[in-house]
């Protein structure tokens, strides 16, 4: 049976589109049940809608009065995902720190993609961090989401060589091309039930 995905985005959603394309061409045995964003104007929401995918804008503002706004928001997001029958949550350019409340609703069923070879350069502006550090190789990582930011066990990675003339934009574009291959591949491993976590190590059976 196809793996039921819920994709969380905040921006343009190019990884989302790569996932949808992989599903369409048959290399990813999954179905996107819902695409949700914390930003009303996320371009990715429109791109999903055009492809007939259910979309949701989850506005964080109404949760501001709660005693713990982040957790209350994440509970609402988790409930919404469950109502849509989501089994696996895909963070794809989702610019919010996810609290344990949401992570625990989908244990070992939440993935993120990050534009560096983790554990190097976690957090924001990973491509800029890599250039400023002067590394010769960077890349992208797909990992399980655990309670530390960009810290979960790594499922797969792809390296990208850095050129002397690289700018943040040129490096980001080359990494993004690899992201579009890597994310559908990691999700297919998940769909096939081939991921086994042993401590920090993820085995692909
Ligand atoms: C990607 O670079 C991804 O690694 C990072 O956010 C960016 C999202 O891009 N987490 P897009 O919205 O999928 O185009």
mmCIF file of C-alpha atoms and ligand atoms in Angstrom:
data_model
loop_
_atom_site.group_PDB
_atom_site.id
_atom_site.type_symbol
_atom_site.label_atom_id
_atom_site.label_comp_id
_atom_site.label_asym_id
_atom_site.label_seq_id
_atom_site.Cartn_x
_atom_site.Cartn_y
_atom_site.Cartn_z
ATOM 1 C CA UNK A 1 0.000 0.000 0.000
ATOM 2 C CA UNK A 2 1.198 3.474 -0.844
ATOM 3 C CA UNK A 3 2.740 5.373 2.076
ATOM 4 C CA UNK A 4 0.457 8.249 3.147
ATOM 5 C CA UNK A 5 2.498 11.441 3.350
ATOM 6 C CA UNK A 6 1.788 14.830 4.877
ATOM 7 C CA UNK A 7 4.203 17.502 3.672
ATOM 8 C CA UNK A 8 4.960 20.604 5.741
ATOM 9 C CA UNK A 9 6.395 23.584 3.886
ATOM 10 C CA UNK A 10 6.997 27.298 4.359
ATOM 11 C CA UNK A 11 8.159 28.381 0.924
ATOM 12 C CA UNK A 12 8.490 27.514 -2.738
ATOM 13 C CA UNK A 13 8.097 23.747 -2.346
ATOM 14 C CA UNK A 14 10.541 22.479 -4.959
ATOM 15 C CA UNK A 15 11.249 19.350 -2.890
ATOM 16 C CA UNK A 16 7.503 18.811 -2.636
ATOM 17 C CA UNK A 17 7.288 18.931 -6.441
ATOM 18 C CA UNK A 18 10.164 16.456 -6.789
ATOM 19 C CA UNK A 19 8.282 14.104 -4.451
ATOM 20 C CA UNK A 20 5.067 14.492 -6.455
ATOM 21 C CA UNK A 21 6.953 13.818 -9.691
ATOM 22 C CA UNK A 22 8.574 10.693 -8.271
ATOM 23 C CA UNK A 23 5.123 9.447 -7.233
ATOM 24 C CA UNK A 24 3.733 10.189 -10.679
ATOM 25 C CA UNK A 25 6.518 8.403 -12.508
ATOM 26 C CA UNK A 26 6.217 5.390 -10.208
ATOM 27 C CA UNK A 27 9.597 5.547 -8.450
ATOM 28 C CA UNK A 28 7.994 6.446 -5.103
ATOM 29 C CA UNK A 29 5.174 4.315 -3.755
ATOM 30 C CA UNK A 30 3.411 7.039 -1.796
ATOM 31 C CA UNK A 31 0.466 9.398 -1.839
ATOM 32 C CA UNK A 32 0.483 12.998 -0.608
ATOM 33 C CA UNK A 33 -2.619 13.329 1.558
ATOM 34 C CA UNK A 34 -2.101 16.973 2.483
ATOM 35 C CA UNK A 35 0.375 19.821 2.111
ATOM 36 C CA UNK A 36 0.323 22.279 4.997
ATOM 37 C CA UNK A 37 2.159 25.531 5.597
ATOM 38 C CA UNK A 38 2.645 27.949 8.458
ATOM 39 C CA UNK A 39 2.837 30.730 5.839
ATOM 40 C CA UNK A 40 -0.329 31.760 4.002
ATOM 41 C CA UNK A 41 1.623 32.923 0.962
ATOM 42 C CA UNK A 42 3.892 29.879 0.549
ATOM 43 C CA UNK A 43 4.222 29.371 -3.205
ATOM 44 C CA UNK A 44 4.343 25.616 -2.635
ATOM 45 C CA UNK A 45 0.697 25.667 -1.483
ATOM 46 C CA UNK A 46 -0.358 27.003 -4.886
ATOM 47 C CA UNK A 47 1.818 24.502 -6.696
ATOM 48 C CA UNK A 48 0.228 21.670 -4.727
ATOM 49 C CA UNK A 49 -3.294 23.002 -5.320
ATOM 50 C CA UNK A 50 -2.662 23.167 -9.077
ATOM 51 C CA UNK A 51 -1.848 19.473 -8.926
ATOM 52 C CA UNK A 52 -5.068 18.649 -7.126
ATOM 53 C CA UNK A 53 -3.484 18.085 -3.719
ATOM 54 C CA UNK A 54 -5.350 19.116 -0.582
ATOM 55 C CA UNK A 55 -3.665 22.110 1.067
ATOM 56 C CA UNK A 56 -3.960 23.765 4.464
ATOM 57 C CA UNK A 57 -2.700 27.047 5.843
ATOM 58 C CA UNK A 58 -2.130 26.486 9.537
ATOM 59 C CA UNK A 59 -2.022 29.973 11.036
ATOM 60 C CA UNK A 60 0.162 30.140 14.156
ATOM 61 C CA UNK A 61 -1.378 33.454 15.334
ATOM 62 C CA UNK A 62 -4.512 32.160 17.094
ATOM 63 C CA UNK A 63 -2.267 30.011 19.304
ATOM 64 C CA UNK A 64 -0.384 33.023 20.702
ATOM 65 C CA UNK A 65 -2.678 33.257 23.776
ATOM 66 C CA UNK A 66 -2.062 29.646 24.798
ATOM 67 C CA UNK A 67 0.292 29.005 27.727
ATOM 68 C CA UNK A 68 2.603 27.144 25.351
ATOM 69 C CA UNK A 69 1.856 28.494 21.866
ATOM 70 C CA UNK A 70 4.378 26.283 20.032
ATOM 71 C CA UNK A 71 3.110 23.080 21.574
ATOM 72 C CA UNK A 72 -0.541 24.037 21.111
ATOM 73 C CA UNK A 73 0.145 24.804 17.462
ATOM 74 C CA UNK A 74 2.012 21.552 16.930
ATOM 75 C CA UNK A 75 -0.814 19.579 18.539
ATOM 76 C CA UNK A 76 -3.244 21.176 16.086
ATOM 77 C CA UNK A 77 -0.911 20.382 13.169
ATOM 78 C CA UNK A 78 -0.525 16.784 14.361
ATOM 79 C CA UNK A 79 -4.279 16.335 14.726
ATOM 80 C CA UNK A 80 -4.866 17.799 11.271
ATOM 81 C CA UNK A 81 -2.283 15.416 9.769
ATOM 82 C CA UNK A 82 -3.888 12.446 11.512
ATOM 83 C CA UNK A 83 -7.338 13.495 10.320
ATOM 84 C CA UNK A 84 -5.975 13.345 6.783
ATOM 85 C CA UNK A 85 -4.740 9.816 7.359
ATOM 86 C CA UNK A 86 -1.067 10.784 7.241
ATOM 87 C CA UNK A 87 1.395 8.061 8.278
ATOM 88 C CA UNK A 88 4.662 9.830 7.550
ATOM 89 C CA UNK A 89 5.446 13.538 7.917
ATOM 90 C CA UNK A 90 7.807 15.155 5.432
ATOM 91 C CA UNK A 91 9.431 18.450 6.380
ATOM 92 C CA UNK A 92 10.357 20.183 3.143
ATOM 93 C CA UNK A 93 11.601 23.697 3.744
ATOM 94 C CA UNK A 94 9.447 23.992 6.881
ATOM 95 C CA UNK A 95 10.893 26.987 8.719
ATOM 96 C CA UNK A 96 9.642 26.215 12.220
ATOM 97 C CA UNK A 97 11.209 24.273 15.003
ATOM 98 C CA UNK A 98 9.026 21.247 15.569
ATOM 99 C CA UNK A 99 8.284 20.525 19.235
ATOM 100 C CA UNK A 100 8.327 17.059 20.826
ATOM 101 C CA UNK A 101 4.508 17.184 20.898
ATOM 102 C CA UNK A 102 4.375 16.741 17.123
ATOM 103 C CA UNK A 103 7.428 14.495 16.857
ATOM 104 C CA UNK A 104 5.927 12.042 19.377
ATOM 105 C CA UNK A 105 2.721 11.795 17.365
ATOM 106 C CA UNK A 106 4.724 10.319 14.465
ATOM 107 C CA UNK A 107 7.562 8.322 16.054
ATOM 108 C CA UNK A 108 10.268 7.475 13.483
ATOM 109 C CA UNK A 109 7.863 8.649 10.837
ATOM 110 C CA UNK A 110 9.048 12.208 10.389
ATOM 111 C CA UNK A 111 11.821 13.164 7.963
ATOM 112 C CA UNK A 112 13.643 16.373 7.145
ATOM 113 C CA UNK A 113 16.027 17.437 4.404
ATOM 114 C CA UNK A 114 18.887 19.764 5.193
ATOM 115 C CA UNK A 115 21.235 21.454 2.683
ATOM 116 C CA UNK A 116 24.564 20.352 4.189
ATOM 117 C CA UNK A 117 26.400 17.191 5.085
ATOM 118 C CA UNK A 118 25.226 16.927 8.681
ATOM 119 C CA UNK A 119 26.437 17.195 11.383
ATOM 120 C CA UNK A 120 28.260 20.056 9.652
ATOM 121 C CA UNK A 121 26.339 23.325 9.408
ATOM 122 C CA UNK A 122 22.994 22.665 11.082
ATOM 123 C CA UNK A 123 20.417 25.448 11.373
ATOM 124 C CA UNK A 124 19.827 28.370 9.059
ATOM 125 C CA UNK A 125 21.847 29.323 5.974
ATOM 126 C CA UNK A 126 23.720 26.037 5.740
ATOM 127 C CA UNK A 127 25.081 26.818 2.269
ATOM 128 C CA UNK A 128 26.437 30.196 3.433
ATOM 129 C CA UNK A 129 27.954 28.548 6.508
ATOM 130 C CA UNK A 130 29.736 26.017 4.271
ATOM 131 C CA UNK A 131 31.188 28.739 2.010
ATOM 132 C CA UNK A 132 32.264 30.851 4.961
ATOM 133 C CA UNK A 133 33.985 27.877 6.590
ATOM 134 C CA UNK A 134 35.849 27.214 3.369
ATOM 135 C CA UNK A 135 34.968 23.533 3.070
ATOM 136 C CA UNK A 136 35.603 21.909 -0.297
ATOM 137 C CA UNK A 137 32.622 19.579 -0.199
ATOM 138 C CA UNK A 138 29.112 20.107 1.059
ATOM 139 C CA UNK A 139 25.819 18.505 0.081
ATOM 140 C CA UNK A 140 22.502 17.477 1.555
ATOM 141 C CA UNK A 141 21.192 15.067 4.176
ATOM 142 C CA UNK A 142 17.851 13.395 4.785
ATOM 143 C CA UNK A 143 17.416 12.482 8.441
ATOM 144 C CA UNK A 144 14.825 11.388 10.954
ATOM 145 C CA UNK A 145 13.455 14.258 12.995
ATOM 146 C CA UNK A 146 14.260 13.925 16.681
ATOM 147 C CA UNK A 147 14.137 16.461 19.450
ATOM 148 C CA UNK A 148 17.399 18.291 18.630
ATOM 149 C CA UNK A 149 17.417 20.543 15.543
ATOM 150 C CA UNK A 150 18.982 18.757 12.527
ATOM 151 C CA UNK A 151 20.315 16.087 14.887
ATOM 152 C CA UNK A 152 18.336 12.926 14.084
ATOM 153 C CA UNK A 153 19.898 9.772 12.599
ATOM 154 C CA UNK A 154 20.913 10.265 8.977
ATOM 155 C CA UNK A 155 19.161 8.179 6.324
ATOM 156 C CA UNK A 156 21.111 9.269 3.262
ATOM 157 C CA UNK A 157 23.412 12.002 2.046
ATOM 158 C CA UNK A 158 24.751 13.299 -1.216
ATOM 159 C CA UNK A 159 27.994 15.241 -1.575
ATOM 160 C CA UNK A 160 28.424 18.301 -3.790
ATOM 161 C CA UNK A 161 31.864 19.693 -4.621
ATOM 162 C CA UNK A 162 32.370 23.383 -3.929
ATOM 163 C CA UNK A 163 33.936 25.466 -6.692
ATOM 164 C CA UNK A 164 36.167 28.458 -6.046
ATOM 165 C CA UNK A 165 33.769 30.766 -7.843
ATOM 166 C CA UNK A 166 30.677 29.538 -5.954
ATOM 167 C CA UNK A 167 28.221 31.991 -4.461
ATOM 168 C CA UNK A 168 25.496 31.076 -1.975
ATOM 169 C CA UNK A 169 23.085 31.022 -4.926
ATOM 170 C CA UNK A 170 25.155 28.811 -7.229
ATOM 171 C CA UNK A 171 26.013 26.338 -4.477
ATOM 172 C CA UNK A 172 22.396 26.249 -3.254
ATOM 173 C CA UNK A 173 21.196 25.492 -6.790
ATOM 174 C CA UNK A 174 23.595 22.548 -7.205
ATOM 175 C CA UNK A 175 22.715 21.172 -3.774
ATOM 176 C CA UNK A 176 19.006 21.565 -4.537
ATOM 177 C CA UNK A 177 19.348 19.392 -7.666
ATOM 178 C CA UNK A 178 20.708 16.636 -5.459
ATOM 179 C CA UNK A 179 17.992 17.193 -2.844
ATOM 180 C CA UNK A 180 15.400 16.510 -5.512
ATOM 181 C CA UNK A 181 16.930 13.066 -6.115
ATOM 182 C CA UNK A 182 17.680 12.268 -2.500
ATOM 183 C CA UNK A 183 14.364 13.013 -0.795
ATOM 184 C CA UNK A 184 12.175 10.771 -2.990
ATOM 185 C CA UNK A 185 14.780 8.019 -2.640
ATOM 186 C CA UNK A 186 14.774 8.219 1.186
ATOM 187 C CA UNK A 187 10.976 8.214 1.192
ATOM 188 C CA UNK A 188 10.915 5.161 -1.031
ATOM 189 C CA UNK A 189 13.120 3.334 1.499
ATOM 190 C CA UNK A 190 10.579 4.319 4.164
ATOM 191 C CA UNK A 191 7.650 3.252 1.945
ATOM 192 C CA UNK A 192 9.287 -0.131 1.461
ATOM 193 C CA UNK A 193 9.780 -0.528 5.223
ATOM 194 C CA UNK A 194 13.521 -0.826 4.714
ATOM 195 C CA UNK A 195 14.757 1.654 7.327
ATOM 196 C CA UNK A 196 16.066 0.241 10.564
ATOM 197 C CA UNK A 197 17.464 2.545 13.251
ATOM 198 C CA UNK A 198 20.200 1.258 15.543
ATOM 199 C CA UNK A 199 21.407 4.032 17.824
ATOM 200 C CA UNK A 200 22.588 6.797 15.502
ATOM 201 C CA UNK A 201 22.921 4.475 12.534
ATOM 202 C CA UNK A 202 20.172 3.970 10.002
ATOM 203 C CA UNK A 203 20.409 0.729 8.050
ATOM 204 C CA UNK A 204 18.745 0.433 4.680
ATOM 205 C CA UNK A 205 17.717 -3.227 4.560
HETATM 206 C C1 LIG B 1 15.870 23.218 0.855
HETATM 207 O O1 LIG B 1 17.159 23.711 0.581
HETATM 208 C C2 LIG B 1 15.902 22.288 2.031
HETATM 209 O O2 LIG B 1 17.095 21.569 2.152
HETATM 210 C C3 LIG B 1 15.760 23.235 3.197
HETATM 211 O O3 LIG B 1 14.868 24.220 2.745
HETATM 212 C C4 LIG B 1 14.917 24.307 1.321
HETATM 213 C C5 LIG B 1 13.524 24.081 0.827
HETATM 214 O O4 LIG B 1 13.384 24.311 -0.540
HETATM 215 N N1 LIG B 1 15.314 22.539 4.373
HETATM 216 P P1 LIG B 1 12.029 24.004 -1.276
HETATM 217 O O5 LIG B 1 10.935 24.794 -0.555
HETATM 218 O O6 LIG B 1 11.770 22.532 -1.189
HETATM 219 O O7 LIG B 1 12.225 24.473 -2.671
#
